[in-house]
XYZ file of C-alpha atoms in Angstrom:
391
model
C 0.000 0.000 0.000
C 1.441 3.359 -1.060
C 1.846 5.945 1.303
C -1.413 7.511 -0.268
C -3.792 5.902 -2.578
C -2.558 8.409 -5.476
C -0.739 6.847 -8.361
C 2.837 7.116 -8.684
C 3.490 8.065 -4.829
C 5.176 5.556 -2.489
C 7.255 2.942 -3.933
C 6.260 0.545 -6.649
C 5.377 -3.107 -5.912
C 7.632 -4.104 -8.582
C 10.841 -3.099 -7.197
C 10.567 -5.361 -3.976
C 13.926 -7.044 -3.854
C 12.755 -9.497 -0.694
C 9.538 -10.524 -2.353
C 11.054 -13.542 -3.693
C 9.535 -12.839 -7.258
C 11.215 -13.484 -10.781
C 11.245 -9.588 -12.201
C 11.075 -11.359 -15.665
C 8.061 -12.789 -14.829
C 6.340 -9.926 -13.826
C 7.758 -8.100 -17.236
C 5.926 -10.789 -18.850
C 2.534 -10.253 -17.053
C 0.245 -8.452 -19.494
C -0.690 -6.649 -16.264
C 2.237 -5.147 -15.339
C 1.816 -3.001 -19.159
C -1.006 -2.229 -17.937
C -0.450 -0.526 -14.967
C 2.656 1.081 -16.156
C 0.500 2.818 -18.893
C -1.634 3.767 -16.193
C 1.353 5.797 -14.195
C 2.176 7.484 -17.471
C -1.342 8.381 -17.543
C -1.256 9.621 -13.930
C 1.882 11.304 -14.845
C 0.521 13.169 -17.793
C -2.414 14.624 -16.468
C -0.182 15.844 -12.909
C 2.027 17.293 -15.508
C -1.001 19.150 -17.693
C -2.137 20.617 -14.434
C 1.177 21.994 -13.064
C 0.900 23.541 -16.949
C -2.368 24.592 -16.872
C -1.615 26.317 -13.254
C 1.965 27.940 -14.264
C 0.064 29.701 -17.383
C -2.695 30.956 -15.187
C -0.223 32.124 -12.232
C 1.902 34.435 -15.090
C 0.642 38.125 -15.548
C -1.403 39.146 -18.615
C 1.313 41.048 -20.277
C 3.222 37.405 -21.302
C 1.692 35.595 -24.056
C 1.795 31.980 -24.333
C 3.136 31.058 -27.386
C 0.748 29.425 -29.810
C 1.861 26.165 -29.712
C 1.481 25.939 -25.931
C -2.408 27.044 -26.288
C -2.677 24.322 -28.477
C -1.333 21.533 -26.442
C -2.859 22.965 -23.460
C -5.968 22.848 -25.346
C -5.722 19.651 -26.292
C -5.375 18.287 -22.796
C -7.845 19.814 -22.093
C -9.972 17.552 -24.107
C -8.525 14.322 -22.670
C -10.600 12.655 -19.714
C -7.280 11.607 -17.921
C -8.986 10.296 -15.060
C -10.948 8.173 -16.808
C -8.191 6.796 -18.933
C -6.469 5.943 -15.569
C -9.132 4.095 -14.049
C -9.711 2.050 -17.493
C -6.037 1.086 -17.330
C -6.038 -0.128 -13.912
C -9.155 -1.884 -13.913
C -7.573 -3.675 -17.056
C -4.632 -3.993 -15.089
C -6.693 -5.667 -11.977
C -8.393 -8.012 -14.224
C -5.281 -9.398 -15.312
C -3.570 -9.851 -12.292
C -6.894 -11.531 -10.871
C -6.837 -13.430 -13.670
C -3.698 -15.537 -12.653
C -4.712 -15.301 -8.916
C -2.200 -12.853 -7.842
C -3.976 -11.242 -4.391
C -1.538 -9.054 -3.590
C -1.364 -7.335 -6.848
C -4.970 -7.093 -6.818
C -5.103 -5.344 -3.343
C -2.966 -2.770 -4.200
C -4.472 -1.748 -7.559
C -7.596 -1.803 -6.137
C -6.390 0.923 -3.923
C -4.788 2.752 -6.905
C -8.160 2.697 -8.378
C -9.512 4.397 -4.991
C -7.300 6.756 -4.939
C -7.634 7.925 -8.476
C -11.138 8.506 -7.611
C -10.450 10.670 -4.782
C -8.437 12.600 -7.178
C -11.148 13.313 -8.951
C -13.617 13.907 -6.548
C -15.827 10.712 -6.811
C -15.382 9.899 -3.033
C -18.480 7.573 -2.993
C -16.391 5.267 -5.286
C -13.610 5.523 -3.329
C -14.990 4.921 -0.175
C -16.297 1.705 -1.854
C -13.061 0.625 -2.843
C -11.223 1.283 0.281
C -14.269 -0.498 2.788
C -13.844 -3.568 0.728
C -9.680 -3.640 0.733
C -9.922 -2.732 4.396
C -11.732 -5.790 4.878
C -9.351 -7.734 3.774
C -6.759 -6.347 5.411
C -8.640 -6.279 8.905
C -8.936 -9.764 8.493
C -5.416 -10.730 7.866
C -4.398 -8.615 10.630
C -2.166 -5.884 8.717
C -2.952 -3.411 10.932
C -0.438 -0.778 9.424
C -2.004 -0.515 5.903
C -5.878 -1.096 7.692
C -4.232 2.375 9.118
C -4.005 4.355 6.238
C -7.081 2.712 4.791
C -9.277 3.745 7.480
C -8.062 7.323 7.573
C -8.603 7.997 4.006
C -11.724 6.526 3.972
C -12.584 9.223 6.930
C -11.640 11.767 4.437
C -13.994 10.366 1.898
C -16.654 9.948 4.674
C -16.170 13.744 5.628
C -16.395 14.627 1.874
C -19.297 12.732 1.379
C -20.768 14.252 4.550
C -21.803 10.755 5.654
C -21.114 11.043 9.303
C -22.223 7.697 10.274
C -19.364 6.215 7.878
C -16.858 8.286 9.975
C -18.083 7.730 13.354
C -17.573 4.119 12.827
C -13.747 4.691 11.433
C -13.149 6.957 14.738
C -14.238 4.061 16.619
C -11.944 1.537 14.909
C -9.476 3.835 15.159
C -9.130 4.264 18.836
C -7.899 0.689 18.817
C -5.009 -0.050 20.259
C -4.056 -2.730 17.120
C -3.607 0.152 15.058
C -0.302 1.553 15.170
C 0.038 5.460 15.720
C 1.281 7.895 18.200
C -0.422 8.786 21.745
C -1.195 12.321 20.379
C -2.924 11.191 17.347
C -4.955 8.636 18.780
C -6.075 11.944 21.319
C -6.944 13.364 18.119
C -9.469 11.011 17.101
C -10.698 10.306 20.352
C -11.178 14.276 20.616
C -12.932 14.485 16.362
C -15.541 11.218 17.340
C -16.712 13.367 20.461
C -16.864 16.800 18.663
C -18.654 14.857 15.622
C -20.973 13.823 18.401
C -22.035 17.044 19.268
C -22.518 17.918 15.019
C -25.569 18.373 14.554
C -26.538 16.261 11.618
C -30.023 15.817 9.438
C -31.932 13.211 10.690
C -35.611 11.780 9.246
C -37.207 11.267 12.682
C -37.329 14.924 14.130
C -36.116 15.794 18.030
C -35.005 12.443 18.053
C -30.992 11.453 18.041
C -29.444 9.634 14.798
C -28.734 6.098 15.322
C -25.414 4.453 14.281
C -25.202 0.732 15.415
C -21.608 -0.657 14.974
C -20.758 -4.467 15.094
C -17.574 -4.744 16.955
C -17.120 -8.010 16.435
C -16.234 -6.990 12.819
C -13.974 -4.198 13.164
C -10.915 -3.818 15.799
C -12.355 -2.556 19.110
C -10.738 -0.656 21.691
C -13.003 -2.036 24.542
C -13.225 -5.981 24.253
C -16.233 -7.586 25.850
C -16.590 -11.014 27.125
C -19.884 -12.570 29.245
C -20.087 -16.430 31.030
C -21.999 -17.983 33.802
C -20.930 -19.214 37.026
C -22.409 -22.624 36.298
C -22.773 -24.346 33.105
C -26.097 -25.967 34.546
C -28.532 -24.493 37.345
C -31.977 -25.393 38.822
C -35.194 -23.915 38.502
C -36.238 -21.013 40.705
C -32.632 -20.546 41.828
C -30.605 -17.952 40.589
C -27.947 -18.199 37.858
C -25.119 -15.678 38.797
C -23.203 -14.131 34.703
C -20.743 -11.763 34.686
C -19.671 -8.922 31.768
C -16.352 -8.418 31.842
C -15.509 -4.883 29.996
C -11.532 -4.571 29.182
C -9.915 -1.490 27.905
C -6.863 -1.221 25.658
C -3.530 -0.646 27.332
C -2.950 2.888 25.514
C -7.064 3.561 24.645
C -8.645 5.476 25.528
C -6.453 8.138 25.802
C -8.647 10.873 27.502
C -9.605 9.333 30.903
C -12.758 8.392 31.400
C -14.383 7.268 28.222
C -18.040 7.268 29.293
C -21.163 5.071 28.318
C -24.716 6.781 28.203
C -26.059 2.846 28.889
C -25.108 -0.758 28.562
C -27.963 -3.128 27.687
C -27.551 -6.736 27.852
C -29.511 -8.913 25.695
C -31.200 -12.468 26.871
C -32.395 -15.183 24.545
C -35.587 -14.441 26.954
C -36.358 -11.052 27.101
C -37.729 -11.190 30.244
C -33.973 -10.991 31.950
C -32.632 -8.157 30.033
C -30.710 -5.392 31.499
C -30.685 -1.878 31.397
C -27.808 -0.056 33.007
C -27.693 3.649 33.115
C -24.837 5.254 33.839
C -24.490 7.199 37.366
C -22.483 9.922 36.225
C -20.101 9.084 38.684
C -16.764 11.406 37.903
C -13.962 8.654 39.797
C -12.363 6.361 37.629
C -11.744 3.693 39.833
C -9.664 1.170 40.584
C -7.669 -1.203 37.581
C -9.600 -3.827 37.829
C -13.113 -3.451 39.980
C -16.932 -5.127 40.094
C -20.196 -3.920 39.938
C -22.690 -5.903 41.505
C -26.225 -5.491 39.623
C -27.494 -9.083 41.296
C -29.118 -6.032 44.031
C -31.112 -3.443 45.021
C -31.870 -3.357 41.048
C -35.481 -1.737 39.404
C -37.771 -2.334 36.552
C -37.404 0.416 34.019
C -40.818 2.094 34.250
C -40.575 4.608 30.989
C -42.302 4.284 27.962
C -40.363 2.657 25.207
C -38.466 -0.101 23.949
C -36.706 -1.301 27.528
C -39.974 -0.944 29.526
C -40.067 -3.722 32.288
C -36.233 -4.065 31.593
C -34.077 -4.588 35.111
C -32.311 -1.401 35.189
C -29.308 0.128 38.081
C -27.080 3.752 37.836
C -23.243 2.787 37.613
C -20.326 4.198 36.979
C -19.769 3.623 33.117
C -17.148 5.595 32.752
C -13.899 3.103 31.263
C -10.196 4.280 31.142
C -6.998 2.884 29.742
C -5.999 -0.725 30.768
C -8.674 -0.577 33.217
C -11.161 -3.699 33.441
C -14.889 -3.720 34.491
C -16.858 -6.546 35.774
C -20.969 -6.432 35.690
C -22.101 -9.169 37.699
C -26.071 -9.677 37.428
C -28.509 -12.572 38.113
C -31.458 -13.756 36.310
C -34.034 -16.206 37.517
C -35.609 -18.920 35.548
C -38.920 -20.025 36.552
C -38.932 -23.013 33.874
C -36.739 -25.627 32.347
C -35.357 -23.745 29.638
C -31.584 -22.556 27.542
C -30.618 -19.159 28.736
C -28.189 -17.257 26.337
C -26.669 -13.670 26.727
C -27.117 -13.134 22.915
C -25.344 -9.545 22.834
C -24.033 -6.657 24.992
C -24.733 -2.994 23.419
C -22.455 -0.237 24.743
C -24.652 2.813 23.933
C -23.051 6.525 23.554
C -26.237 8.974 22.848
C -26.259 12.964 22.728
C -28.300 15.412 21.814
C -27.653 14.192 17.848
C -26.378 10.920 17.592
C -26.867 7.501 19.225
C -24.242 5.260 18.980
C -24.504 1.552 19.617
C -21.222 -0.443 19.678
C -22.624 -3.817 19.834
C -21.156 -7.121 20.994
C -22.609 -10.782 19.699
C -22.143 -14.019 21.554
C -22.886 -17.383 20.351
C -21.580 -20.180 18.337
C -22.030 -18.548 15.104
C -19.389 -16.309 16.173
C -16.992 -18.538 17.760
C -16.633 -20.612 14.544
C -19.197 -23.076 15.583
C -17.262 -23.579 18.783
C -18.543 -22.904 22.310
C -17.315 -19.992 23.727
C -13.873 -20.143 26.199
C -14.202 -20.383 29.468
C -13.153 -17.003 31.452
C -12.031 -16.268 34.949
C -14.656 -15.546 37.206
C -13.646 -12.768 39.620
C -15.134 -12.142 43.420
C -14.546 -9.973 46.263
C -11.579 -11.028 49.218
C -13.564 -12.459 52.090
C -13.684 -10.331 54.719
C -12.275 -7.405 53.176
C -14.540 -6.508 50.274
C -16.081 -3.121 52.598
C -12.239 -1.618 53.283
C -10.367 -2.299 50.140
C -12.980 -3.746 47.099
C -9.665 -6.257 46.506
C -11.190 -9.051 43.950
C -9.475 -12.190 42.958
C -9.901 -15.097 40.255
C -11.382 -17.990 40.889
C -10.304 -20.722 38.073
C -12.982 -23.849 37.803
């Protein structure tokens, strides 16, 4: 991946000397013609603009010789852009042709870039979401980097905000590589850009944007289990939510929650937990016991009857949160925690980063077991010490 998506910057995938590749075979790829008549393409239309701007930049008294109107009038004529793109895509074809991937991936981000070039940022946000996935899945987190940040410039062009919010939130993870005073940065754009406010086709109410993290890099991982793999009726089944941090993300302390819902395969046990506003960040690693002195959410709306509790949401840096709740079942029956939704509302958006569980996402495997973490005996009122207990 070139250092930007432009044609002709960074350094050429051809002159790798560690790839391990025969250069005469790639001179004898039809694609490799291609592509190069794509640079020169690239190349002649940079060149016809740095023209085009010299000409314009000199005072009215010089006149351009004839010749020079001509040619500048005759590039004028010439849909460069287009004549890139053609050439690539040819190029692409080719190269997919004979299964090359990686020759694919990176032309496909030439092609993106030429169309940021241009202007047509809806194409090139297309292009770079579907590289990025690839990427993201094989874990190369340094070119996912660049990927995501110049499809936030797209997304800003484009004015789709929702697109952005959700490559702000990706980009607070801690598995992509940049400096503590950028990653401030984006913290501090996703909360500003919470604050925009933005068109919306229900009136007075917020914008929702629902991200799944289990398909992007998060920078708060989320993790659930149950005391017991089996209970008995009437008797009640202790789970726990573990919320982790990254070790260098958030970097503002605290990042706070608006809510936290937790989702049952019966509704009937779901939980809604508001948060208390509650300005301490709190210790590195510290539980919140919901399993009391817990309410039925009495407001109109889609959570009505929900068990609800104020606590401190509020999550900073390498700190870990434990939500311990318990849920009664009155009848023989499977209970599930089928998602956790970490909700971030304002008086324009409302942001759900939401977390699946099940065997569909653990590759048809059950999920790991976790450590289960309780209070010190004795001395749970003076210091709120917790340690693991490993069945």
């Amino acid at each position: 991946m070139p250092d930007s998506p432009s044609l002709g910057n960074g350094s050429s995938p051809y002159l790798d000397l560690n790839s391990g590749c025969n250069p005469g075979a790639i001179l004898q790829h039809p694609g490799f013609y291609y592509h190069l008549a794509a640079m020169c393409c690239a190349e002649r239309r940079r060149r016809y603009l740095e023209m085009n701007k010299l000409e314009a930049s000199k005072e009215k008294t010089t006149t351009p010789t004839t010749m020079l109107l001509s040619l500048l009038k005759s590039e004028q004529q010439v849909d460069h852009s287009s004549l890139t793109i053609e050439l690539l895509t040819k190029s692409y074809e080719q190269f997919k042709r004979y299964h090359n991937g990686r020759m694919t991936l990176y032309l496909a981000a030439e092609i993106a870039g030429t169309y940021y070039e241009t202007g047509k940022f809806e194409m090139a946000l297309k292009f770079f979401e579907r590289i990025g996935k690839t990427y993201r899945k094989e874990r190369w987190y340094t070119i996912l980097t660049s990927i995501l940040r110049w499809s936030l410039r797209c997304a800003k062009e484009l004015e789709s905000w929702d697109r952005a919010i959700e490559c702000l939130v990706e980009l607070l993870s801690d598995a992509l590589p940049m400096s503590d005073s950028k990653r401030t940065d984006v913290q501090a754009e996703l909360l500003q850009l919470l604050d925009k406010q933005v068109p919306n086709d229900v009136p007075d109410l917020p914008r929702p944007v629902m991200i799944n993290m289990n398909q992007i890099n998060a920078f708060v991982h989320c993790g659930v289990q149950f005391q017991t793999a089996t209970n008995f009726v009437n008797t009640p089944l202790t789970f726990q939510i573990t919320l982790q941090a990254n070790a260098t993300s958030p970097p503002t302390d605290p990042f706070r929650f608006t809510a936290m819902r937790v989702l049952f395969s019966d509704p009937r046990y779901n939980y809604y937990l508001l948060d208390s506003g509650d300005a301490s960040s709190g210790d590195a690693t510290s539980l919140i016991d919901c399993s009391q002195n817990v309410e039925l959410y009495q407001e109109q709306g889609d959570y009505l009857g929900w068990k609800t509790k104020r606590v401190n949401l509020g999550l900073a840096k390498k700190q870990v949160k434990v939500i311990q709740g318990t849920v009664l079942p009155d009848s023989c029956e499977e209970v599930k925690i089928l998602g956790v939704c970490l909700d971030i509302t304002s008086s324009n958006w409302a942001v759900s980063l939401n977390y699946t569980f099940g065997e569909q996402n653990n590759g048809g495997q059950p999920l790991p077991r976790r450590k289960w973490l309780q209070p010190i005996s004795g001395n749970e009122k003076k210091t709120n010490k917790l340690h693991v207990v490993l069945d």
